[in-house]
Coordinates of C-alpha atoms and ligand atoms in Angstrom, one line a residue:
Chain A
M1 CA -24.7 -12.5 94.0
T2 CA -24.3 -11.9 97.7
L3 CA -24.1 -8.2 98.7
L4 CA -24.2 -8.5 102.5
S5 CA -23.2 -11.5 104.6
L6 CA -23.3 -12.0 108.3
R7 CA -21.0 -14.9 109.4
N8 CA -21.6 -16.3 112.9
V9 CA -22.4 -12.9 114.3
T10 CA -22.9 -12.7 118.0
K11 CA -23.5 -9.6 120.2
R12 CA -23.2 -9.5 123.9
F13 CA -24.0 -6.4 126.0
S14 CA -22.6 -6.2 129.5
T15 CA -25.1 -4.5 131.8
P16 CA -25.0 -4.0 135.6
A17 CA -27.5 -6.8 135.8
G18 CA -25.2 -9.2 133.9
D19 CA -24.5 -10.0 130.2
V20 CA -27.2 -9.9 127.7
L21 CA -26.9 -12.1 124.6
A22 CA -28.8 -9.9 122.1
V23 CA -27.7 -11.8 118.9
D24 CA -26.6 -15.4 119.1
D25 CA -24.5 -16.9 116.3
V26 CA -26.4 -15.6 113.3
S27 CA -25.4 -16.3 109.7
L28 CA -27.3 -14.7 106.9
D29 CA -26.6 -13.8 103.2
V30 CA -28.5 -11.1 101.4
A31 CA -28.3 -11.0 97.6
R32 CA -28.0 -7.8 95.7
G33 CA -31.4 -6.4 94.9
E34 CA -33.1 -8.6 97.4
C35 CA -35.5 -7.6 100.2
V36 CA -35.0 -9.7 103.3
A37 CA -37.5 -9.2 106.1
I38 CA -36.4 -9.7 109.7
V39 CA -39.3 -10.5 112.0
G40 CA -39.5 -11.4 115.6
E41 CA -41.0 -10.2 118.9
S42 CA -39.7 -7.1 120.5
G43 CA -36.4 -7.8 122.2
S44 CA -35.5 -10.6 119.8
G45 CA -32.4 -8.7 118.6
K46 CA -33.6 -7.1 115.4
S47 CA -32.4 -3.6 116.0
T48 CA -29.1 -5.0 117.3
I49 CA -28.6 -6.8 114.0
A50 CA -29.4 -3.5 112.2
N51 CA -26.9 -1.5 114.3
M52 CA -24.1 -4.0 113.6
I53 CA -24.8 -3.9 109.9
L54 CA -24.7 -0.1 110.1
G55 CA -21.5 -0.1 112.1
I56 CA -22.9 1.6 115.2
Y57 CA -21.1 -1.1 117.1
P58 CA -19.1 -4.1 116.0
P59 CA -20.2 -7.7 116.6
S60 CA -18.7 -9.4 119.7
E61 CA -17.9 -12.4 117.6
G62 CA -18.2 -13.2 113.9
E63 CA -17.9 -10.8 111.0
I64 CA -19.9 -8.8 108.5
A65 CA -18.9 -8.7 104.9
F66 CA -20.0 -6.4 102.1
D67 CA -19.4 -7.6 98.5
G68 CA -17.1 -10.3 99.9
A69 CA -14.9 -7.8 101.9
T70 CA -15.1 -7.9 105.7
L71 CA -16.1 -4.6 107.2
P72 CA -13.8 -3.3 110.0
A73 CA -15.0 -2.4 113.4
R74 CA -14.3 1.3 112.7
R75 CA -15.9 2.3 109.5
S76 CA -14.4 4.8 107.1
L77 CA -16.5 7.3 105.2
Q78 CA -16.5 4.9 102.2
H79 CA -17.9 2.2 104.4
R80 CA -20.5 4.5 105.7
R81 CA -21.7 5.2 102.2
L82 CA -22.4 1.5 101.6
V83 CA -25.4 1.3 103.9
Q84 CA -28.0 3.7 105.1
L85 CA -30.9 3.6 107.6
V86 CA -34.6 4.5 107.7
Q87 CA -35.7 4.5 111.3
Q88 CA -39.1 3.8 112.9
N89 CA -39.9 7.2 114.3
P90 CA -39.7 10.1 111.8
L91 CA -40.5 12.5 114.7
S92 CA -37.2 11.8 116.2
S93 CA -35.1 10.9 113.2
L94 CA -35.3 14.5 111.8
N95 CA -33.7 17.2 114.0
P96 CA -36.6 19.4 115.1
R97 CA -34.4 22.5 115.1
R98 CA -32.9 22.0 111.6
S99 CA -34.7 22.5 108.2
I100 CA -35.4 19.7 105.9
A101 CA -32.8 21.1 103.6
A102 CA -30.1 21.0 106.4
S103 CA -31.0 17.4 107.2
L104 CA -30.8 16.3 103.6
R105 CA -27.8 18.3 102.8
L106 CA -25.7 16.6 105.5
A107 CA -25.5 13.4 103.4
L108 CA -24.4 15.3 100.3
D109 CA -21.8 17.4 102.3
V110 CA -20.3 14.5 104.2
H111 CA -19.8 12.4 101.1
D112 CA -19.1 15.3 98.9
I113 CA -21.7 14.5 96.3
G114 CA -22.1 16.9 93.4
A115 CA -20.6 20.4 93.2
R116 CA -21.6 22.7 96.1
A117 CA -23.7 24.9 93.8
D118 CA -25.6 21.9 92.4
R119 CA -26.7 20.5 95.8
P120 CA -29.9 22.5 96.2
A121 CA -31.1 21.1 92.8
L122 CA -29.9 17.7 93.9
M123 CA -32.0 17.9 97.1
A124 CA -35.0 19.0 95.2
S125 CA -34.7 16.0 92.9
L126 CA -34.3 13.7 95.9
L127 CA -37.5 15.1 97.3
A128 CA -39.3 14.7 94.0
E129 CA -38.2 11.1 94.0
V130 CA -40.0 10.5 97.3
G131 CA -43.0 12.5 96.1
L132 CA -42.5 15.8 97.9
P133 CA -42.4 19.3 96.4
A134 CA -39.1 21.2 96.6
S135 CA -40.8 23.9 98.7
H136 CA -40.6 21.5 101.6
L137 CA -36.8 22.1 101.7
A138 CA -37.2 25.3 103.6
R139 CA -39.7 23.8 106.2
A140 CA -39.0 22.5 109.6
P141 CA -40.0 18.9 110.5
A142 CA -42.7 20.2 112.7
G143 CA -44.6 21.5 109.7
L144 CA -44.7 18.1 108.0
S145 CA -47.1 15.1 108.6
G146 CA -45.7 11.8 109.8
G147 CA -45.8 10.3 106.3
E148 CA -44.1 13.3 104.8
R149 CA -41.3 13.2 107.4
Q150 CA -40.8 9.5 106.7
R151 CA -40.5 10.4 103.0
V152 CA -37.8 12.9 103.9
A153 CA -36.0 10.2 105.9
I154 CA -36.2 7.9 102.9
A155 CA -34.8 10.7 100.7
R156 CA -31.9 11.1 103.1
A157 CA -31.2 7.4 103.1
I158 CA -31.0 7.3 99.3
A159 CA -29.1 10.6 99.0
C160 CA -25.6 9.1 98.7
S161 CA -26.7 6.2 96.5
S162 CA -26.0 3.5 99.1
P163 CA -26.7 0.1 97.6
L164 CA -28.0 -1.3 100.9
V165 CA -30.8 0.2 103.1
V166 CA -31.7 -1.0 106.5
L167 CA -35.3 -0.2 107.4
D168 CA -36.0 -0.6 111.1
E169 CA -39.8 -0.7 111.3
P170 CA -40.2 2.1 108.8
T171 CA -44.0 2.1 108.7
S172 CA -45.0 1.1 112.2
A173 CA -45.3 4.6 113.5
L174 CA -47.6 5.6 110.6
D175 CA -51.4 5.0 110.2
V176 CA -52.5 2.3 107.8
L177 CA -53.2 4.3 104.7
V178 CA -50.0 6.3 105.0
Q179 CA -48.2 3.0 105.6
A180 CA -49.5 1.7 102.3
R181 CA -48.2 4.7 100.4
V182 CA -44.8 4.6 102.0
L183 CA -44.5 0.9 101.4
R184 CA -45.4 1.4 97.7
L185 CA -42.8 4.2 97.5
L186 CA -40.2 1.9 99.0
N187 CA -41.0 -0.9 96.5
D188 CA -40.8 1.6 93.7
L189 CA -37.5 2.9 94.8
R190 CA -36.0 -0.5 95.2
A191 CA -37.1 -1.5 91.7
K192 CA -35.9 1.8 90.1
R193 CA -32.6 2.0 92.0
G194 CA -31.9 -1.7 92.3
L195 CA -31.6 -1.3 96.1
T196 CA -31.1 -4.1 98.6
F197 CA -33.3 -4.0 101.7
V198 CA -33.0 -5.4 105.1
F199 CA -36.5 -4.8 106.3
I200 CA -37.2 -5.1 110.0
T201 CA -40.8 -5.3 111.0
H202 CA -43.2 -7.1 113.2
D203 CA -46.1 -6.7 110.8
L204 CA -46.6 -9.9 108.8
A205 CA -48.9 -8.1 106.3
V206 CA -46.0 -5.8 105.4
V207 CA -43.7 -8.8 105.1
R208 CA -45.9 -10.5 102.6
N209 CA -46.0 -7.4 100.4
V210 CA -42.3 -6.4 100.4
A211 CA -40.1 -9.3 101.2
D212 CA -38.5 -11.9 99.0
R213 CA -37.3 -13.9 102.0
V214 CA -38.1 -13.8 105.7
A215 CA -35.7 -14.3 108.6
V216 CA -37.4 -15.2 111.8
F217 CA -35.7 -14.3 115.0
E218 CA -36.3 -15.6 118.5
K219 CA -34.3 -14.5 121.5
G220 CA -31.4 -13.4 119.3
R221 CA -31.3 -16.6 117.2
L222 CA -32.2 -17.0 113.6
V223 CA -34.8 -19.8 113.9
E224 CA -36.2 -19.9 110.3
L225 CA -35.1 -18.5 107.0
A226 CA -37.3 -19.1 104.0
A227 CA -38.8 -17.5 100.8
T228 CA -41.9 -15.4 101.8
E229 CA -44.5 -17.6 100.0
A230 CA -43.0 -20.8 101.4
L231 CA -42.9 -19.4 104.9
F232 CA -46.5 -18.4 105.0
A233 CA -47.6 -21.6 103.2
A234 CA -45.7 -23.9 105.5
P235 CA -44.0 -22.4 108.5
A236 CA -41.4 -24.9 109.6
H237 CA -40.5 -23.7 113.1
P238 CA -43.0 -23.8 115.9
Y239 CA -42.2 -20.2 116.8
T240 CA -43.0 -19.1 113.3
R241 CA -46.3 -20.8 113.4
R242 CA -47.1 -19.1 116.7
L243 CA -46.0 -15.8 115.2
I244 CA -48.3 -16.2 112.2
S245 CA -51.3 -17.3 114.2
A246 CA -50.7 -14.5 116.6
V247 CA -51.5 -11.8 114.0
P248 CA -54.1 -9.7 115.7
V249 CA -57.7 -10.1 114.5
L250 CA -58.7 -6.9 112.7
T251 CA -61.9 -5.0 113.1
Q252 CA -64.1 -4.6 110.1
D253 CA -62.8 -1.0 109.5
E254 CA -59.2 -2.0 109.8
S255 CA -59.6 -4.9 107.5
D256 CA -61.3 -2.7 104.9
L257 CA -58.3 -0.4 105.2
R258 CA -56.0 -3.3 104.9
D259 CA -57.7 -4.5 101.8
R260 CA -57.4 -1.1 100.2
F261 CA -53.8 -1.0 101.2
M262 CA -53.1 -4.4 99.6
E263 CA -54.9 -3.2 96.4
S264 CA -52.9 0.0 96.3
L265 CA -49.7 -2.0 96.6
N266 CA -50.6 -4.2 93.7
A267 CA -51.9 -1.3 91.6
Chain B
M1 CA -38.6 34.5 117.2
K2 CA -41.4 36.9 116.4
R3 CA -43.8 34.6 118.3
T4 CA -41.6 34.6 121.3
L5 CA -41.4 38.4 121.3
F6 CA -45.2 38.7 120.9
I7 CA -45.9 36.4 123.9
L8 CA -43.3 38.3 125.9
L9 CA -45.0 41.6 125.3
S10 CA -48.6 40.3 125.7
N11 CA -48.2 39.0 129.3
P12 CA -48.3 41.8 131.8
L13 CA -45.6 40.3 134.1
S14 CA -43.1 39.6 131.3
L15 CA -43.9 43.0 129.7
L16 CA -42.9 44.6 133.0
G17 CA -39.7 42.5 132.9
V18 CA -39.0 43.7 129.3
I19 CA -39.6 47.3 130.3
L20 CA -37.3 47.0 133.3
V21 CA -34.6 45.3 131.3
A22 CA -34.9 47.9 128.5
L23 CA -34.6 50.6 131.1
V24 CA -31.5 49.2 132.7
V25 CA -29.8 48.5 129.3
L26 CA -30.7 52.0 128.0
C27 CA -29.4 53.6 131.2
A28 CA -26.2 51.6 130.9
I29 CA -25.6 52.4 127.2
F30 CA -26.5 56.1 127.4
A31 CA -25.2 56.7 130.9
N32 CA -22.9 59.6 129.8
V33 CA -25.9 61.3 128.0
I34 CA -28.5 60.8 130.7
A35 CA -26.3 61.5 133.7
P36 CA -26.6 65.1 134.9
F37 CA -23.0 64.9 136.3
P38 CA -21.1 62.4 134.1
S39 CA -17.8 63.3 135.8
H40 CA -19.2 62.1 139.2
A41 CA -18.5 58.5 138.0
G42 CA -14.9 59.2 139.0
A43 CA -13.0 60.7 142.0
V44 CA -14.8 64.1 142.3
V45 CA -15.2 65.9 145.5
D46 CA -17.8 68.7 146.1
F47 CA -17.7 69.8 149.8
V48 CA -20.5 72.2 149.3
N49 CA -23.2 69.7 148.1
F50 CA -22.2 66.6 150.1
N51 CA -24.7 64.2 151.7
K52 CA -27.7 66.1 150.4
P53 CA -31.2 64.5 150.3
P54 CA -33.0 64.2 147.0
Q55 CA -33.4 67.7 145.5
W56 CA -33.0 69.2 142.1
P57 CA -30.7 68.6 140.2
S58 CA -29.6 65.6 142.3
I59 CA -32.9 63.7 142.3
M60 CA -31.5 60.9 144.3
G61 CA -29.3 63.0 146.6
T62 CA -25.6 63.2 146.8
D63 CA -23.1 61.0 148.6
L64 CA -20.6 61.8 151.3
V65 CA -18.2 63.5 149.0
G66 CA -20.9 65.4 147.1
R67 CA -21.3 63.2 144.0
D68 CA -24.7 62.8 142.3
I69 CA -26.0 59.4 143.3
F70 CA -28.3 59.1 140.2
S71 CA -25.3 59.7 137.9
R72 CA -23.2 57.1 139.8
I73 CA -26.1 54.5 139.6
L74 CA -26.2 54.9 135.8
F75 CA -22.5 54.3 135.5
A76 CA -22.7 51.4 137.9
Y77 CA -25.3 49.8 135.7
R78 CA -22.9 50.2 132.7
I79 CA -20.1 48.5 134.6
S80 CA -22.3 45.8 136.0
L81 CA -23.7 45.0 132.6
V82 CA -20.3 45.0 130.8
L83 CA -19.1 42.7 133.6
G84 CA -22.1 40.4 133.2
V85 CA -21.7 40.3 129.4
V86 CA -17.9 39.6 129.7
V87 CA -18.4 37.0 132.3
L88 CA -21.1 35.2 130.4
S89 CA -19.3 35.5 127.0
I90 CA -16.5 33.5 128.6
A91 CA -18.4 31.2 131.0
V92 CA -21.1 30.2 128.5
P93 CA -18.9 29.0 125.6
V94 CA -16.6 27.2 128.1
G95 CA -19.5 25.6 129.9
V96 CA -21.4 24.7 126.8
V97 CA -18.4 23.1 125.0
I98 CA -17.5 21.0 128.2
G99 CA -21.1 20.0 128.6
L100 CA -21.5 18.9 125.0
A101 CA -18.2 17.0 125.0
A102 CA -19.0 15.2 128.3
G103 CA -22.5 14.4 127.3
Y104 CA -21.8 13.2 123.7
L105 CA -18.4 11.7 123.8
G106 CA -18.9 9.8 127.1
G107 CA -16.3 7.4 128.5
W108 CA -13.4 8.7 130.5
I109 CA -13.8 12.2 128.9
E110 CA -17.2 12.4 130.4
Y111 CA -15.9 11.1 133.7
C112 CA -13.1 13.6 134.1
L113 CA -15.0 16.6 132.8
M114 CA -18.1 16.0 135.1
R115 CA -15.9 15.3 138.2
L116 CA -14.2 18.6 137.5
T117 CA -17.5 20.3 137.1
D118 CA -18.8 18.7 140.4
V119 CA -15.8 20.1 142.3
F120 CA -16.6 23.6 141.2
L121 CA -20.3 23.2 141.8
S122 CA -19.7 21.9 145.3
V123 CA -18.0 25.1 146.5
P124 CA -20.5 27.9 147.3
P125 CA -20.0 30.5 144.5
L126 CA -19.3 33.4 146.8
V127 CA -16.8 31.5 148.8
L128 CA -15.0 30.4 145.6
A129 CA -15.0 34.0 144.3
M130 CA -13.8 35.3 147.7
S131 CA -10.9 32.8 147.9
I132 CA -9.8 33.6 144.4
M133 CA -10.0 37.3 145.1
G134 CA -8.2 36.7 148.4
V135 CA -5.2 35.1 146.6
L136 CA -5.2 37.6 143.7
E137 CA -5.4 41.3 144.0
P138 CA -8.9 42.7 144.3
T139 CA -9.0 44.3 140.8
L140 CA -11.8 44.5 138.4
L141 CA -10.1 42.0 136.1
N142 CA -9.6 39.5 138.9
G143 CA -13.2 40.0 139.9
M144 CA -14.4 39.0 136.4
L145 CA -12.0 36.0 136.6
A146 CA -13.5 34.9 139.9
V147 CA -17.1 35.3 138.8
T148 CA -16.3 33.5 135.5
A149 CA -14.6 30.6 137.3
M150 CA -17.7 29.9 139.3
W151 CA -20.2 30.4 136.5
W152 CA -19.3 28.0 133.7
P153 CA -20.1 24.8 135.6
W154 CA -23.8 25.7 135.7
Y155 CA -23.9 25.8 131.9
T156 CA -22.0 22.5 131.7
R157 CA -24.6 20.9 133.9
V158 CA -27.5 22.2 131.9
V159 CA -26.0 21.4 128.5
Y160 CA -24.7 18.0 129.7
N161 CA -28.2 16.9 130.8
I162 CA -29.8 18.0 127.6
T163 CA -27.0 16.3 125.5
R164 CA -27.4 13.1 127.4
S165 CA -31.0 12.8 126.4
E166 CA -30.6 14.2 122.9
R167 CA -27.9 11.8 122.0
E168 CA -30.5 9.0 122.2
E169 CA -32.6 10.7 119.6
G170 CA -32.9 9.3 116.1
Y171 CA -31.4 12.4 114.4
V172 CA -28.1 11.8 116.2
L173 CA -28.1 8.2 115.0
A174 CA -29.0 9.3 111.5
A175 CA -26.1 11.8 111.4
E176 CA -23.7 9.1 112.7
V177 CA -24.9 6.6 110.1
I178 CA -24.3 9.1 107.4
G179 CA -20.8 9.5 108.7
A180 CA -20.9 13.0 110.3
G181 CA -18.0 13.5 112.8
P182 CA -18.4 14.3 116.5
A183 CA -18.0 18.1 115.9
H184 CA -20.9 18.2 113.5
V185 CA -23.1 16.1 115.8
M186 CA -22.3 18.2 118.9
F187 CA -22.4 21.7 117.4
R188 CA -24.8 21.4 114.5
E189 CA -27.2 18.8 115.7
I190 CA -27.3 18.8 119.5
L191 CA -26.4 22.4 120.3
P192 CA -29.4 24.0 118.5
N193 CA -31.6 21.9 120.8
C194 CA -29.8 23.4 123.8
V195 CA -30.2 27.0 122.7
P196 CA -33.5 27.7 124.3
A197 CA -32.3 26.5 127.7
I198 CA -29.0 28.5 127.3
V199 CA -30.7 31.7 126.3
T200 CA -33.1 31.4 129.2
K201 CA -30.3 30.8 131.7
M202 CA -28.2 33.7 130.3
T203 CA -31.1 36.1 130.8
L204 CA -31.6 35.0 134.4
D205 CA -27.8 35.1 135.0
L206 CA -27.3 38.6 133.8
G207 CA -29.4 39.5 136.9
F208 CA -27.5 37.2 139.1
V209 CA -24.1 38.4 137.9
I210 CA -25.1 41.9 138.9
L211 CA -26.1 40.6 142.3
I212 CA -22.9 38.6 142.8
V213 CA -20.6 41.5 141.7
S214 CA -22.6 43.7 144.1
S215 CA -22.1 41.2 146.9
L216 CA -18.4 41.0 146.2
S217 CA -18.1 44.8 146.2
F218 CA -20.2 44.9 149.3
L219 CA -17.5 42.8 150.9
G220 CA -14.9 45.1 149.5
L221 CA -13.6 42.5 147.0
G222 CA -15.2 43.6 143.8
V223 CA -15.1 46.8 141.9
Q224 CA -12.7 49.3 143.6
P225 CA -13.3 52.9 144.3
P226 CA -13.7 55.4 142.8
T227 CA -15.4 53.3 140.1
P228 CA -19.1 53.3 141.0
D229 CA -20.7 50.0 142.0
L230 CA -24.1 49.4 143.4
G231 CA -22.9 46.9 146.0
S232 CA -20.2 49.2 147.4
M233 CA -22.7 52.2 147.4
V234 CA -25.1 50.2 149.6
A235 CA -22.2 49.0 151.8
E236 CA -20.9 52.6 152.4
G237 CA -24.3 54.1 152.9
A238 CA -25.5 51.4 155.3
R239 CA -23.4 53.0 158.1
Y240 CA -25.4 56.2 157.8
L241 CA -28.9 54.7 158.0
P242 CA -31.5 55.8 158.7
D243 CA -30.6 59.5 158.6
S244 CA -28.9 59.5 155.2
W245 CA -31.3 56.9 153.8
W246 CA -30.8 58.0 150.1
L247 CA -27.2 56.7 150.2
T248 CA -28.5 53.2 150.5
V249 CA -32.1 53.1 149.3
F250 CA -31.5 54.2 145.7
P251 CA -28.6 51.9 144.9
A252 CA -30.5 49.0 146.5
L253 CA -33.6 49.8 144.4
A254 CA -31.3 49.9 141.4
I255 CA -30.1 46.3 142.1
L256 CA -33.6 45.2 142.7
V257 CA -34.9 46.6 139.4
A258 CA -32.2 45.0 137.4
V259 CA -32.3 41.6 139.0
F260 CA -36.1 41.6 139.1
G261 CA -36.3 42.6 135.4
F262 CA -33.9 40.0 134.2
N263 CA -35.7 37.3 136.3
L264 CA -39.1 38.2 134.9
V265 CA -37.8 38.0 131.3
G266 CA -35.8 34.8 132.0
D267 CA -38.8 33.1 133.6
A268 CA -41.1 34.0 130.7
L269 CA -38.5 32.8 128.2
R270 CA -38.2 29.5 130.0
E271 CA -41.9 29.0 129.7
I272 CA -42.2 30.1 126.1
L273 CA -39.1 28.3 124.7
G274 CA -39.8 25.3 126.8
A275 CA -43.3 24.9 125.5
E276 CA -42.0 25.3 121.9
Q277 CA -40.0 22.1 122.1
Ligands
ADP301 N1 -27.1 -1.0 124.1 C1 -27.6 -2.0 124.8 N2 -27.2 -2.3 126.0 C2 -27.7 -3.4 126.7 N3 -28.6 -4.2 126.2 C3 -29.1 -4.0 125.0 C4 -28.7 -2.9 124.2 N4 -29.3 -2.9 123.0 C5 -30.2 -3.9 123.1 N5 -30.1 -4.6 124.2 C6 -30.8 -5.8 124.6 O1 -30.7 -6.7 123.6 C7 -31.9 -7.3 123.3 C8 -32.4 -7.1 121.9 O2 -32.7 -5.8 121.7 P1 -33.2 -5.2 120.3 O3 -32.1 -5.6 119.3 O4 -33.4 -3.8 120.5 O5 -34.5 -6.0 120.0 P2 -35.7 -5.6 119.0 O6 -35.2 -4.6 118.1 O7 -35.9 -7.0 118.3 O8 -36.9 -5.3 119.8 C9 -32.9 -6.8 124.4 O9 -33.0 -7.7 125.4 C10 -32.3 -5.5 124.8 O10 -32.6 -5.2 126.1
MG302 MG1 -36.1 -2.6 117.6

């Protein structure tokens, strides 16, 4: 059953230097409960796709539908509640001058979730779900590690029970071991809450471990879309082949870490 | 907050600033208690003790109509500070709201607000104040109006620049994706990140407002006699230099102490709060 569908979506930006075609005629269906990875080099239009799904700006052409209904250019609060975001950099995605509680509470307040008096308990249970103690609520982001901050950002993204979560390189600012734990948390949450993920990354090892299907982007165009296993076994498009062979060679230390990380994912 | 205070007090220069500011503020608040001749803040004439050099009980001498200069300086501080607080408590909110709106909302709102700000910024402050005072009557109220009119654009500039860079931060995007409205994003998300810069500027400006009001009074456009004002005291006394030096030197020193103190504290705050970010 299709949850999200992009139909012939195009995005043009006009800049002083001329028009930029950031996303070029992309059609993509994401099923409920699925995790679709979006991969591609920097500048290939991944974040632009994410921003259009989130309703930060509308497509120049084409449309985005959710559960069969086309989303308008101006999203209502109900529309906003359908899709949430986890960003790359947890340093900037949490306001340095507001407490963790204030950042989490915003989602509950805006969507009026739970009675006012119940919200502190609700926030504590959200933190518990991402593996953080309730005592973190009173802290400022500066007092948390990168991994902890990213967990808070994940708690915020699931706070209003959105069925769809867009993750824009959610682990690439974290070091390898922390990456593994955060990925595992994301996998668990997806299974437990039946979430649908649009998972943007340039890390193919991550793709292999989280994605059901992979969408490969090159210069704003969707050049290949295949099940993860199939894509790695037999990449069809030359660009995909180059992408897979361009995976950086790891040092011994890094590959040890990688192995442990794979194990911890399968554990 | 505690940390800021601790650093302020542990650096000798900023400690001096804190002491000077405390001195000025205490003098202003308790002027009627400290002043040996509280009534000399008004139109009092004492033709026996006029134009006397420093001597007990007039430790800073007396002016041309026999009023105690020390008492008048204390009350001048009070009026200057009240003036500064009133000016800033209007100029800061106005400037901050305009800066936030222009920086966050963008588009034609940004264009109109920033052009308006530029117009005010391009006129030298004293000239603007003088022309406003020239058109209106030179009363205390109009003086405050004039100083306020030339003060808010500076806050708009500061807040606008911070807002422009903060709106690119992930936390703004996160709030928008959740569905928070512009008022929430501007006042609850971005504004807290402008507070250190605003507080720093306000401290510096309390000194400058005193200076500007004194300048206006010096030109005869500010606080009107018999209300004591440091600027008019310097202006009147300057004609009798160097013989009656106390008429000028003590009010001038008083201006110096206040402006210097607020500047030291402001500079220290800028460093402390800037480093915290
Ligand atoms: N707001 C914008 N204005 C102008 N050009 C943009 C804007 N956002 C993205 N682009 C351009 O669109 C292209 C795709 O960018 P992006 O979606 O951020 O790529 P990715 O996330 O894959 O690195 C790039 O060439 C980028 O310069
Ligand atoms: Mg990107």
